């Protein structure tokens, strides 16, 4: 299977390149980065600490032309360009912090091509989303607070995974809860039904999410800790193997894991 990686010089992209080059069943046909990157022309493999790999190239339709699957872990502006340049390849993207217009473009693309966009490619988080939906359905009166921690370089808050956990609460309760981001000042009594989000940023934390269900006299804490970015890379590559050759549609990691 031929794969192109967009964002290949980034933290996720380098790990992705190393994993693809280590797998005989996968061929890395393009490793794309920004057109103004000083790393253009450098060996994608060397950058990832392994041998081989194509030279880093600017994102373009020619670069993506030979790919069966394009994997994008870049930034929202990068994903916009990927969508401009994609031919008929299936798309896997983990890029987060997307504006509504980009999310709309992903939906439109899925009408004609295979698309899998996930805020978190860890299989553990996929299971956590299930648990949260079930727990909040069973405890409709519990107050839900979501706490997430990430490294200091993360650009968006709350994390895409925290928002996905909020959607799991909504799915569990069959409602659209008010989302409250942090609290300060005279907030008054906590209204029933809202979901609170709290984003901590610092150090090199890969990704931690906690969902509190706070009731009278007891509380439940459901959580997930990512110890290495490799877990997201392996999830994305599992999704890439699964999606290659599929027809149009908006797929999820639940589909890949056979949970749907
Ligand atoms: P990073 O900043 O290290 O890497 C992003 C890379 O994208 C950079 O090398 C940058 O040059 C490149 N890029 C930016 N604009 C581009 C463009 N127009 N064309 C081509 N390349 C472009 O970030 P990262 O930590 O690797 O994370 C990348 C994205 O993946 C972020 O949105 C992050 O939140 C997300 N992420 C998702 C998951 C998940 O499981 N879904 C896990 C980790 C990170």
PDB file of C-alpha atoms and ligand atoms in Angstrom:
ATOM      1  CA  UNK A   1       0.000   0.000   0.000  1.00  0.00           C
ATOM      2  CA  UNK A   2       1.298   3.454  -0.947  1.00  0.00           C
ATOM      3  CA  UNK A   3       1.107   6.111   1.758  1.00  0.00           C
ATOM      4  CA  UNK A   4       1.813   9.855   1.708  1.00  0.00           C
ATOM      5  CA  UNK A   5       2.364  11.658   5.012  1.00  0.00           C
ATOM      6  CA  UNK A   6       1.509  15.359   5.425  1.00  0.00           C
ATOM      7  CA  UNK A   7       3.245  17.058   8.340  1.00  0.00           C
ATOM      8  CA  UNK A   8       6.136  14.594   7.989  1.00  0.00           C
ATOM      9  CA  UNK A   9       8.624  16.866   9.777  1.00  0.00           C
ATOM     10  CA  UNK A  10       6.398  17.278  12.847  1.00  0.00           C
ATOM     11  CA  UNK A  11       6.442  15.293  16.090  1.00  0.00           C
ATOM     12  CA  UNK A  12       3.719  12.899  14.887  1.00  0.00           C
ATOM     13  CA  UNK A  13       4.910  12.899  11.277  1.00  0.00           C
ATOM     14  CA  UNK A  14       8.444  11.757  12.126  1.00  0.00           C
ATOM     15  CA  UNK A  15       7.148   8.820  14.177  1.00  0.00           C
ATOM     16  CA  UNK A  16       4.744   7.973  11.346  1.00  0.00           C
ATOM     17  CA  UNK A  17       7.582   7.985   8.797  1.00  0.00           C
ATOM     18  CA  UNK A  18       9.710   5.689  10.990  1.00  0.00           C
ATOM     19  CA  UNK A  19       6.848   3.191  11.480  1.00  0.00           C
ATOM     20  CA  UNK A  20       5.979   3.138   7.749  1.00  0.00           C
ATOM     21  CA  UNK A  21       9.600   2.604   6.718  1.00  0.00           C
ATOM     22  CA  UNK A  22       9.837  -0.295   9.186  1.00  0.00           C
ATOM     23  CA  UNK A  23       6.819  -2.082   7.638  1.00  0.00           C
ATOM     24  CA  UNK A  24       7.536  -4.063   4.436  1.00  0.00           C
ATOM     25  CA  UNK A  25       3.851  -3.997   3.451  1.00  0.00           C
ATOM     26  CA  UNK A  26       3.812  -0.172   3.314  1.00  0.00           C
ATOM     27  CA  UNK A  27       5.548   2.192   0.869  1.00  0.00           C
ATOM     28  CA  UNK A  28       6.110   5.819   1.765  1.00  0.00           C
ATOM     29  CA  UNK A  29       5.607   7.589  -1.569  1.00  0.00           C
ATOM     30  CA  UNK A  30       5.730  11.165  -0.236  1.00  0.00           C
ATOM     31  CA  UNK A  31       6.712  12.948   2.959  1.00  0.00           C
ATOM     32  CA  UNK A  32       5.239  16.455   2.736  1.00  0.00           C
ATOM     33  CA  UNK A  33       5.869  19.565   4.740  1.00  0.00           C
ATOM     34  CA  UNK A  34       5.236  23.309   4.409  1.00  0.00           C
ATOM     35  CA  UNK A  35       6.377  24.944   1.157  1.00  0.00           C
ATOM     36  CA  UNK A  36       8.508  27.415   3.158  1.00  0.00           C
ATOM     37  CA  UNK A  37      10.101  24.813   5.427  1.00  0.00           C
ATOM     38  CA  UNK A  38      13.896  24.971   5.753  1.00  0.00           C
ATOM     39  CA  UNK A  39      13.802  21.148   5.883  1.00  0.00           C
ATOM     40  CA  UNK A  40      12.640  20.738   2.249  1.00  0.00           C
ATOM     41  CA  UNK A  41      14.901  18.220   0.520  1.00  0.00           C
ATOM     42  CA  UNK A  42      16.138  16.636   3.759  1.00  0.00           C
ATOM     43  CA  UNK A  43      15.767  12.860   4.113  1.00  0.00           C
ATOM     44  CA  UNK A  44      12.460  12.095   5.857  1.00  0.00           C
ATOM     45  CA  UNK A  45      13.948   8.875   7.251  1.00  0.00           C
ATOM     46  CA  UNK A  46      17.041  10.522   8.675  1.00  0.00           C
ATOM     47  CA  UNK A  47      14.872  13.181  10.297  1.00  0.00           C
ATOM     48  CA  UNK A  48      12.899  10.332  11.884  1.00  0.00           C
ATOM     49  CA  UNK A  49      16.106   8.637  13.042  1.00  0.00           C
ATOM     50  CA  UNK A  50      15.939   5.716  10.579  1.00  0.00           C
ATOM     51  CA  UNK A  51      17.423   4.841   7.174  1.00  0.00           C
ATOM     52  CA  UNK A  52      15.824   5.534   3.797  1.00  0.00           C
ATOM     53  CA  UNK A  53      12.644   7.402   3.018  1.00  0.00           C
ATOM     54  CA  UNK A  54      11.912  10.035   0.376  1.00  0.00           C
ATOM     55  CA  UNK A  55      13.164  13.616   0.617  1.00  0.00           C
ATOM     56  CA  UNK A  56      10.793  16.020   2.357  1.00  0.00           C
ATOM     57  CA  UNK A  57       8.775  17.812  -0.307  1.00  0.00           C
ATOM     58  CA  UNK A  58       6.285  20.652  -0.445  1.00  0.00           C
ATOM     59  CA  UNK A  59       2.646  19.612  -0.267  1.00  0.00           C
ATOM     60  CA  UNK A  60       1.219  19.514  -3.822  1.00  0.00           C
ATOM     61  CA  UNK A  61      -1.155  17.436  -5.948  1.00  0.00           C
ATOM     62  CA  UNK A  62       1.860  15.821  -7.679  1.00  0.00           C
ATOM     63  CA  UNK A  63       3.283  14.771  -4.301  1.00  0.00           C
ATOM     64  CA  UNK A  64       0.021  13.095  -3.257  1.00  0.00           C
ATOM     65  CA  UNK A  65      -0.748  11.592  -6.690  1.00  0.00           C
ATOM     66  CA  UNK A  66       0.792   8.142  -6.101  1.00  0.00           C
ATOM     67  CA  UNK A  67      -0.808   7.512  -2.694  1.00  0.00           C
ATOM     68  CA  UNK A  68      -3.600   5.045  -1.901  1.00  0.00           C
ATOM     69  CA  UNK A  69      -3.926   6.648   1.526  1.00  0.00           C
ATOM     70  CA  UNK A  70      -2.871  10.130   2.658  1.00  0.00           C
ATOM     71  CA  UNK A  71      -2.194  10.533   6.387  1.00  0.00           C
ATOM     72  CA  UNK A  72      -2.365  14.145   7.611  1.00  0.00           C
ATOM     73  CA  UNK A  73      -1.085  15.102  11.054  1.00  0.00           C
ATOM     74  CA  UNK A  74      -0.260  18.745  10.387  1.00  0.00           C
ATOM     75  CA  UNK A  75      -2.091  21.907  11.394  1.00  0.00           C
ATOM     76  CA  UNK A  76      -5.547  23.141  10.306  1.00  0.00           C
ATOM     77  CA  UNK A  77      -4.019  25.236   7.499  1.00  0.00           C
ATOM     78  CA  UNK A  78      -2.048  22.178   6.364  1.00  0.00           C
ATOM     79  CA  UNK A  79      -5.179  20.004   6.279  1.00  0.00           C
ATOM     80  CA  UNK A  80      -6.933  22.682   4.200  1.00  0.00           C
ATOM     81  CA  UNK A  81      -4.127  22.381   1.644  1.00  0.00           C
ATOM     82  CA  UNK A  82      -4.248  18.583   1.779  1.00  0.00           C
ATOM     83  CA  UNK A  83      -7.951  18.805   0.894  1.00  0.00           C
ATOM     84  CA  UNK A  84      -7.061  21.129  -2.012  1.00  0.00           C
ATOM     85  CA  UNK A  85      -4.484  18.699  -3.395  1.00  0.00           C
ATOM     86  CA  UNK A  86      -6.030  15.284  -2.657  1.00  0.00           C
ATOM     87  CA  UNK A  87      -6.928  13.196  -5.678  1.00  0.00           C
ATOM     88  CA  UNK A  88      -8.876   9.981  -5.133  1.00  0.00           C
ATOM     89  CA  UNK A  89      -6.806   8.724  -2.196  1.00  0.00           C
ATOM     90  CA  UNK A  90      -8.451   7.788   1.092  1.00  0.00           C
ATOM     91  CA  UNK A  91      -7.754  10.329   3.846  1.00  0.00           C
ATOM     92  CA  UNK A  92      -6.754   9.652   7.439  1.00  0.00           C
ATOM     93  CA  UNK A  93      -6.353  12.787   9.531  1.00  0.00           C
ATOM     94  CA  UNK A  94      -5.653  13.400  13.188  1.00  0.00           C
ATOM     95  CA  UNK A  95      -5.166  17.160  12.881  1.00  0.00           C
ATOM     96  CA  UNK A  96      -7.131  18.955  15.603  1.00  0.00           C
ATOM     97  CA  UNK A  97      -8.417  22.470  16.251  1.00  0.00           C
ATOM     98  CA  UNK A  98     -10.270  22.525  12.916  1.00  0.00           C
ATOM     99  CA  UNK A  99     -12.450  25.526  12.045  1.00  0.00           C
ATOM    100  CA  UNK A 100     -16.053  24.699  11.120  1.00  0.00           C
ATOM    101  CA  UNK A 101     -15.321  25.312   7.425  1.00  0.00           C
ATOM    102  CA  UNK A 102     -12.634  22.591   7.372  1.00  0.00           C
ATOM    103  CA  UNK A 103     -14.907  20.163   9.221  1.00  0.00           C
ATOM    104  CA  UNK A 104     -17.539  20.885   6.532  1.00  0.00           C
ATOM    105  CA  UNK A 105     -15.024  20.129   3.785  1.00  0.00           C
ATOM    106  CA  UNK A 106     -14.221  16.769   5.407  1.00  0.00           C
ATOM    107  CA  UNK A 107     -17.940  15.931   5.474  1.00  0.00           C
ATOM    108  CA  UNK A 108     -18.309  16.945   1.810  1.00  0.00           C
ATOM    109  CA  UNK A 109     -15.276  14.881   0.785  1.00  0.00           C
ATOM    110  CA  UNK A 110     -16.714  11.801   2.525  1.00  0.00           C
ATOM    111  CA  UNK A 111     -19.639  11.859   0.077  1.00  0.00           C
ATOM    112  CA  UNK A 112     -17.256  10.863  -2.729  1.00  0.00           C
ATOM    113  CA  UNK A 113     -14.211   9.365  -0.995  1.00  0.00           C
ATOM    114  CA  UNK A 114     -13.182   7.434   2.110  1.00  0.00           C
ATOM    115  CA  UNK A 115     -12.398   9.703   5.074  1.00  0.00           C
ATOM    116  CA  UNK A 116     -11.469   8.932   8.655  1.00  0.00           C
ATOM    117  CA  UNK A 117     -10.844  11.949  10.899  1.00  0.00           C
ATOM    118  CA  UNK A 118     -10.299  11.338  14.594  1.00  0.00           C
ATOM    119  CA  UNK A 119      -9.272  13.646  17.406  1.00  0.00           C
ATOM    120  CA  UNK A 120      -7.520  10.733  19.069  1.00  0.00           C
ATOM    121  CA  UNK A 121      -6.218   7.613  17.350  1.00  0.00           C
ATOM    122  CA  UNK A 122      -5.604   5.653  20.538  1.00  0.00           C
ATOM    123  CA  UNK A 123      -7.667   2.497  20.856  1.00  0.00           C
ATOM    124  CA  UNK A 124      -7.864   3.125  24.626  1.00  0.00           C
ATOM    125  CA  UNK A 125      -9.580   6.480  24.076  1.00  0.00           C
ATOM    126  CA  UNK A 126     -12.052   4.839  21.693  1.00  0.00           C
ATOM    127  CA  UNK A 127     -13.018   2.511  24.545  1.00  0.00           C
ATOM    128  CA  UNK A 128     -13.130   5.458  27.003  1.00  0.00           C
ATOM    129  CA  UNK A 129     -15.610   7.284  24.739  1.00  0.00           C
ATOM    130  CA  UNK A 130     -17.882   4.224  24.935  1.00  0.00           C
ATOM    131  CA  UNK A 131     -17.595   4.029  28.722  1.00  0.00           C
ATOM    132  CA  UNK A 132     -18.378   7.747  29.119  1.00  0.00           C
ATOM    133  CA  UNK A 133     -21.519   7.499  26.963  1.00  0.00           C
ATOM    134  CA  UNK A 134     -22.732   4.503  28.980  1.00  0.00           C
ATOM    135  CA  UNK A 135     -21.926   6.030  32.383  1.00  0.00           C
ATOM    136  CA  UNK A 136     -23.574   9.386  31.648  1.00  0.00           C
ATOM    137  CA  UNK A 137     -26.676   7.617  30.295  1.00  0.00           C
ATOM    138  CA  UNK A 138     -26.929   5.626  33.530  1.00  0.00           C
ATOM    139  CA  UNK A 139     -26.302   8.690  35.746  1.00  0.00           C
ATOM    140  CA  UNK A 140     -28.348  11.484  34.144  1.00  0.00           C
ATOM    141  CA  UNK A 141     -28.070  13.776  37.207  1.00  0.00           C
ATOM    142  CA  UNK A 142     -24.301  13.551  37.673  1.00  0.00           C
ATOM    143  CA  UNK A 143     -22.328  16.765  37.059  1.00  0.00           C
ATOM    144  CA  UNK A 144     -19.715  16.126  34.355  1.00  0.00           C
ATOM    145  CA  UNK A 145     -16.324  17.849  34.391  1.00  0.00           C
ATOM    146  CA  UNK A 146     -13.584  17.035  31.869  1.00  0.00           C
ATOM    147  CA  UNK A 147      -9.949  17.741  32.706  1.00  0.00           C
ATOM    148  CA  UNK A 148      -7.192  17.396  30.111  1.00  0.00           C
ATOM    149  CA  UNK A 149      -3.417  17.865  30.274  1.00  0.00           C
ATOM    150  CA  UNK A 150      -1.054  18.305  27.321  1.00  0.00           C
ATOM    151  CA  UNK A 151       2.492  19.473  26.563  1.00  0.00           C
ATOM    152  CA  UNK A 152       3.273  23.173  26.439  1.00  0.00           C
ATOM    153  CA  UNK A 153       3.566  23.256  22.611  1.00  0.00           C
ATOM    154  CA  UNK A 154      -0.018  22.178  21.925  1.00  0.00           C
ATOM    155  CA  UNK A 155      -1.779  24.878  19.904  1.00  0.00           C
ATOM    156  CA  UNK A 156      -5.481  24.270  20.621  1.00  0.00           C
ATOM    157  CA  UNK A 157      -7.611  24.019  23.747  1.00  0.00           C
ATOM    158  CA  UNK A 158      -9.615  22.208  24.867  1.00  0.00           C
ATOM    159  CA  UNK A 159      -8.122  19.213  23.098  1.00  0.00           C
ATOM    160  CA  UNK A 160     -10.061  17.560  20.297  1.00  0.00           C
ATOM    161  CA  UNK A 161     -10.302  14.470  22.513  1.00  0.00           C
ATOM    162  CA  UNK A 162     -11.862  16.483  25.359  1.00  0.00           C
ATOM    163  CA  UNK A 163     -14.467  17.801  22.906  1.00  0.00           C
ATOM    164  CA  UNK A 164     -15.082  14.241  21.665  1.00  0.00           C
ATOM    165  CA  UNK A 165     -15.627  13.192  25.302  1.00  0.00           C
ATOM    166  CA  UNK A 166     -18.159  16.046  25.574  1.00  0.00           C
ATOM    167  CA  UNK A 167     -19.922  14.618  22.512  1.00  0.00           C
ATOM    168  CA  UNK A 168     -19.950  11.183  24.176  1.00  0.00           C
ATOM    169  CA  UNK A 169     -21.741  12.797  27.147  1.00  0.00           C
ATOM    170  CA  UNK A 170     -24.246  14.364  24.738  1.00  0.00           C
ATOM    171  CA  UNK A 171     -24.767  10.999  23.012  1.00  0.00           C
ATOM    172  CA  UNK A 172     -25.200   9.213  26.362  1.00  0.00           C
ATOM    173  CA  UNK A 173     -27.804  11.725  27.544  1.00  0.00           C
ATOM    174  CA  UNK A 174     -29.466  12.401  24.196  1.00  0.00           C
ATOM    175  CA  UNK A 175     -29.102  16.172  24.768  1.00  0.00           C
ATOM    176  CA  UNK A 176     -26.842  19.048  23.691  1.00  0.00           C
ATOM    177  CA  UNK A 177     -25.326  20.158  27.004  1.00  0.00           C
ATOM    178  CA  UNK A 178     -23.990  23.684  27.566  1.00  0.00           C
ATOM    179  CA  UNK A 179     -20.185  23.561  27.359  1.00  0.00           C
ATOM    180  CA  UNK A 180     -18.333  25.729  29.895  1.00  0.00           C
ATOM    181  CA  UNK A 181     -14.605  26.337  29.419  1.00  0.00           C
ATOM    182  CA  UNK A 182     -12.813  27.016  32.699  1.00  0.00           C
ATOM    183  CA  UNK A 183     -14.529  29.101  35.361  1.00  0.00           C
ATOM    184  CA  UNK A 184     -13.578  32.343  36.985  1.00  0.00           C
ATOM    185  CA  UNK A 185     -15.227  35.207  38.800  1.00  0.00           C
ATOM    186  CA  UNK A 186     -18.668  35.008  40.353  1.00  0.00           C
ATOM    187  CA  UNK A 187     -19.986  31.969  38.489  1.00  0.00           C
ATOM    188  CA  UNK A 188     -22.983  31.326  40.733  1.00  0.00           C
ATOM    189  CA  UNK A 189     -24.392  27.878  41.459  1.00  0.00           C
ATOM    190  CA  UNK A 190     -23.457  25.246  38.887  1.00  0.00           C
ATOM    191  CA  UNK A 191     -26.411  24.758  36.529  1.00  0.00           C
ATOM    192  CA  UNK A 192     -27.569  21.174  36.005  1.00  0.00           C
ATOM    193  CA  UNK A 193     -26.579  19.507  32.770  1.00  0.00           C
ATOM    194  CA  UNK A 194     -23.610  21.625  31.746  1.00  0.00           C
ATOM    195  CA  UNK A 195     -20.248  20.039  30.928  1.00  0.00           C
ATOM    196  CA  UNK A 196     -17.152  21.799  32.277  1.00  0.00           C
ATOM    197  CA  UNK A 197     -13.798  21.697  30.432  1.00  0.00           C
ATOM    198  CA  UNK A 198     -10.418  22.463  32.010  1.00  0.00           C
ATOM    199  CA  UNK A 199      -7.212  22.502  29.950  1.00  0.00           C
ATOM    200  CA  UNK A 200      -3.794  22.276  31.643  1.00  0.00           C
ATOM    201  CA  UNK A 201      -0.701  22.969  29.506  1.00  0.00           C
ATOM    202  CA  UNK A 202       2.906  22.322  30.407  1.00  0.00           C
ATOM    203  CA  UNK A 203       6.074  20.287  30.077  1.00  0.00           C
ATOM    204  CA  UNK A 204       6.078  17.253  27.801  1.00  0.00           C
ATOM    205  CA  UNK A 205       2.751  15.628  28.772  1.00  0.00           C
ATOM    206  CA  UNK A 206       1.711  13.449  25.806  1.00  0.00           C
ATOM    207  CA  UNK A 207      -2.015  13.529  26.617  1.00  0.00           C
ATOM    208  CA  UNK A 208      -4.167  12.855  29.693  1.00  0.00           C
ATOM    209  CA  UNK A 209      -7.963  13.015  29.950  1.00  0.00           C
ATOM    210  CA  UNK A 210     -10.180  12.609  32.993  1.00  0.00           C
ATOM    211  CA  UNK A 211     -13.974  12.612  33.074  1.00  0.00           C
ATOM    212  CA  UNK A 212     -15.545  13.222  36.488  1.00  0.00           C
ATOM    213  CA  UNK A 213     -19.150  12.251  37.163  1.00  0.00           C
ATOM    214  CA  UNK A 214     -19.944  14.056  40.405  1.00  0.00           C
ATOM    215  CA  UNK A 215     -23.096  13.036  42.293  1.00  0.00           C
ATOM    216  CA  UNK A 216     -24.418  13.518  45.830  1.00  0.00           C
ATOM    217  CA  UNK A 217     -22.247  11.373  48.126  1.00  0.00           C
ATOM    218  CA  UNK A 218     -20.103   9.719  45.444  1.00  0.00           C
ATOM    219  CA  UNK A 219     -18.119  10.291  42.287  1.00  0.00           C
ATOM    220  CA  UNK A 220     -16.811   8.288  39.355  1.00  0.00           C
ATOM    221  CA  UNK A 221     -13.540   9.084  37.616  1.00  0.00           C
ATOM    222  CA  UNK A 222     -12.914   7.647  34.136  1.00  0.00           C
ATOM    223  CA  UNK A 223      -9.575   8.431  32.563  1.00  0.00           C
ATOM    224  CA  UNK A 224      -6.933   7.705  29.984  1.00  0.00           C
ATOM    225  CA  UNK A 225      -3.214   8.430  29.847  1.00  0.00           C
ATOM    226  CA  UNK A 226      -1.211   8.306  26.628  1.00  0.00           C
ATOM    227  CA  UNK A 227       2.354   7.427  27.552  1.00  0.00           C
ATOM    228  CA  UNK A 228       3.800   7.709  24.062  1.00  0.00           C
ATOM    229  CA  UNK A 229       2.778   9.316  20.760  1.00  0.00           C
ATOM    230  CA  UNK A 230       3.453   5.916  19.205  1.00  0.00           C
ATOM    231  CA  UNK A 231      -0.004   4.784  20.329  1.00  0.00           C
ATOM    232  CA  UNK A 232      -1.605   7.431  18.025  1.00  0.00           C
ATOM    233  CA  UNK A 233       0.721   6.511  15.161  1.00  0.00           C
ATOM    234  CA  UNK A 234      -0.107   2.817  15.438  1.00  0.00           C
ATOM    235  CA  UNK A 235      -3.834   3.608  15.591  1.00  0.00           C
ATOM    236  CA  UNK A 236      -3.572   5.790  12.477  1.00  0.00           C
ATOM    237  CA  UNK A 237      -1.651   3.098  10.578  1.00  0.00           C
ATOM    238  CA  UNK A 238      -4.178   0.450  11.608  1.00  0.00           C
ATOM    239  CA  UNK A 239      -6.864   2.792  10.238  1.00  0.00           C
ATOM    240  CA  UNK A 240      -4.849   3.306   7.021  1.00  0.00           C
ATOM    241  CA  UNK A 241      -4.574  -0.458   6.413  1.00  0.00           C
ATOM    242  CA  UNK A 242      -8.321  -0.824   7.064  1.00  0.00           C
ATOM    243  CA  UNK A 243      -9.503   2.090   4.894  1.00  0.00           C
ATOM    244  CA  UNK A 244      -7.423   1.380   1.763  1.00  0.00           C
ATOM    245  CA  UNK A 245      -9.741   0.449  -1.105  1.00  0.00           C
ATOM    246  CA  UNK A 246     -12.990   1.274   0.785  1.00  0.00           C
ATOM    247  CA  UNK A 247     -15.786   3.204  -0.888  1.00  0.00           C
ATOM    248  CA  UNK A 248     -16.934   6.719   0.012  1.00  0.00           C
ATOM    249  CA  UNK A 249     -17.910   7.356   3.615  1.00  0.00           C
ATOM    250  CA  UNK A 250     -17.082   9.023   6.882  1.00  0.00           C
ATOM    251  CA  UNK A 251     -15.539   6.219   8.927  1.00  0.00           C
ATOM    252  CA  UNK A 252     -14.560   6.165  12.596  1.00  0.00           C
ATOM    253  CA  UNK A 253     -12.017   4.347  14.703  1.00  0.00           C
ATOM    254  CA  UNK A 254     -14.955   2.398  16.114  1.00  0.00           C
ATOM    255  CA  UNK A 255     -15.471   0.982  12.603  1.00  0.00           C
ATOM    256  CA  UNK A 256     -11.789   0.038  12.403  1.00  0.00           C
ATOM    257  CA  UNK A 257     -11.948  -1.725  15.789  1.00  0.00           C
ATOM    258  CA  UNK A 258     -15.197  -3.483  14.866  1.00  0.00           C
ATOM    259  CA  UNK A 259     -17.137  -1.762  17.687  1.00  0.00           C
ATOM    260  CA  UNK A 260     -19.828  -0.181  15.493  1.00  0.00           C
TER     261      UNK A 260
HETATM  262  P1  LIG B   1       3.887  19.589  15.018  1.00  0.00           P
HETATM  263  O1  LIG B   1       3.713  21.078  15.133  1.00  0.00           O
HETATM  264  O2  LIG B   1       5.087  18.948  15.606  1.00  0.00           O
HETATM  265  O3  LIG B   1       3.850  19.161  13.483  1.00  0.00           O
HETATM  266  C1  LIG B   1       2.983  19.745  12.540  1.00  0.00           C
HETATM  267  C2  LIG B   1       3.714  19.726  11.222  1.00  0.00           C
HETATM  268  O4  LIG B   1       2.806  20.127  10.189  1.00  0.00           O
HETATM  269  C3  LIG B   1       4.900  20.711  11.183  1.00  0.00           C
HETATM  270  O5  LIG B   1       6.070  20.018  10.770  1.00  0.00           O
HETATM  271  C4  LIG B   1       4.467  21.728  10.138  1.00  0.00           C
HETATM  272  O6  LIG B   1       5.564  22.196   9.370  1.00  0.00           O
HETATM  273  C5  LIG B   1       3.533  20.907   9.272  1.00  0.00           C
HETATM  274  N1  LIG B   1       2.652  21.771   8.488  1.00  0.00           N
HETATM  275  C6  LIG B   1       2.013  22.893   8.888  1.00  0.00           C
HETATM  276  N2  LIG B   1       1.367  23.461   7.848  1.00  0.00           N
HETATM  277  C7  LIG B   1       1.604  22.664   6.778  1.00  0.00           C
HETATM  278  C8  LIG B   1       1.229  22.727   5.396  1.00  0.00           C
HETATM  279  N3  LIG B   1       0.485  23.734   4.928  1.00  0.00           N
HETATM  280  N4  LIG B   1       1.659  21.750   4.575  1.00  0.00           N
HETATM  281  C9  LIG B   1       2.398  20.734   5.048  1.00  0.00           C
HETATM  282  N5  LIG B   1       2.813  20.627   6.328  1.00  0.00           N
HETATM  283  C10 LIG B   1       2.411  21.592   7.181  1.00  0.00           C
HETATM  284  O7  LIG B   1       2.551  18.976  15.610  1.00  0.00           O
HETATM  285  P2  LIG B   1       2.277  17.460  16.084  1.00  0.00           P
HETATM  286  O8  LIG B   1       2.462  17.349  17.551  1.00  0.00           O
HETATM  287  O9  LIG B   1       2.971  16.515  15.171  1.00  0.00           O
HETATM  288  O10 LIG B   1       0.699  17.376  15.848  1.00  0.00           O
HETATM  289  C11 LIG B   1       0.165  17.565  14.543  1.00  0.00           C
HETATM  290  C12 LIG B   1      -1.375  17.587  14.643  1.00  0.00           C
HETATM  291  O11 LIG B   1      -1.853  16.317  15.081  1.00  0.00           O
HETATM  292  C13 LIG B   1      -1.915  18.619  15.656  1.00  0.00           C
HETATM  293  O12 LIG B   1      -3.132  19.134  15.167  1.00  0.00           O
HETATM  294  C14 LIG B   1      -2.162  17.781  16.897  1.00  0.00           C
HETATM  295  O13 LIG B   1      -3.135  18.336  17.765  1.00  0.00           O
HETATM  296  C15 LIG B   1      -2.647  16.502  16.257  1.00  0.00           C
HETATM  297  N6  LIG B   1      -2.516  15.281  17.041  1.00  0.00           N
HETATM  298  C16 LIG B   1      -3.537  14.395  16.908  1.00  0.00           C
HETATM  299  C17 LIG B   1      -3.461  13.183  17.537  1.00  0.00           C
HETATM  300  C18 LIG B   1      -4.577  12.185  17.304  1.00  0.00           C
HETATM  301  O14 LIG B   1      -4.511  11.054  17.803  1.00  0.00           O
HETATM  302  N7  LIG B   1      -5.607  12.557  16.523  1.00  0.00           N
HETATM  303  C19 LIG B   1      -2.359  12.854  18.337  1.00  0.00           C
HETATM  304  C20 LIG B   1      -1.331  13.784  18.445  1.00  0.00           C
HETATM  305  C21 LIG B   1      -1.415  15.000  17.775  1.00  0.00           C
END
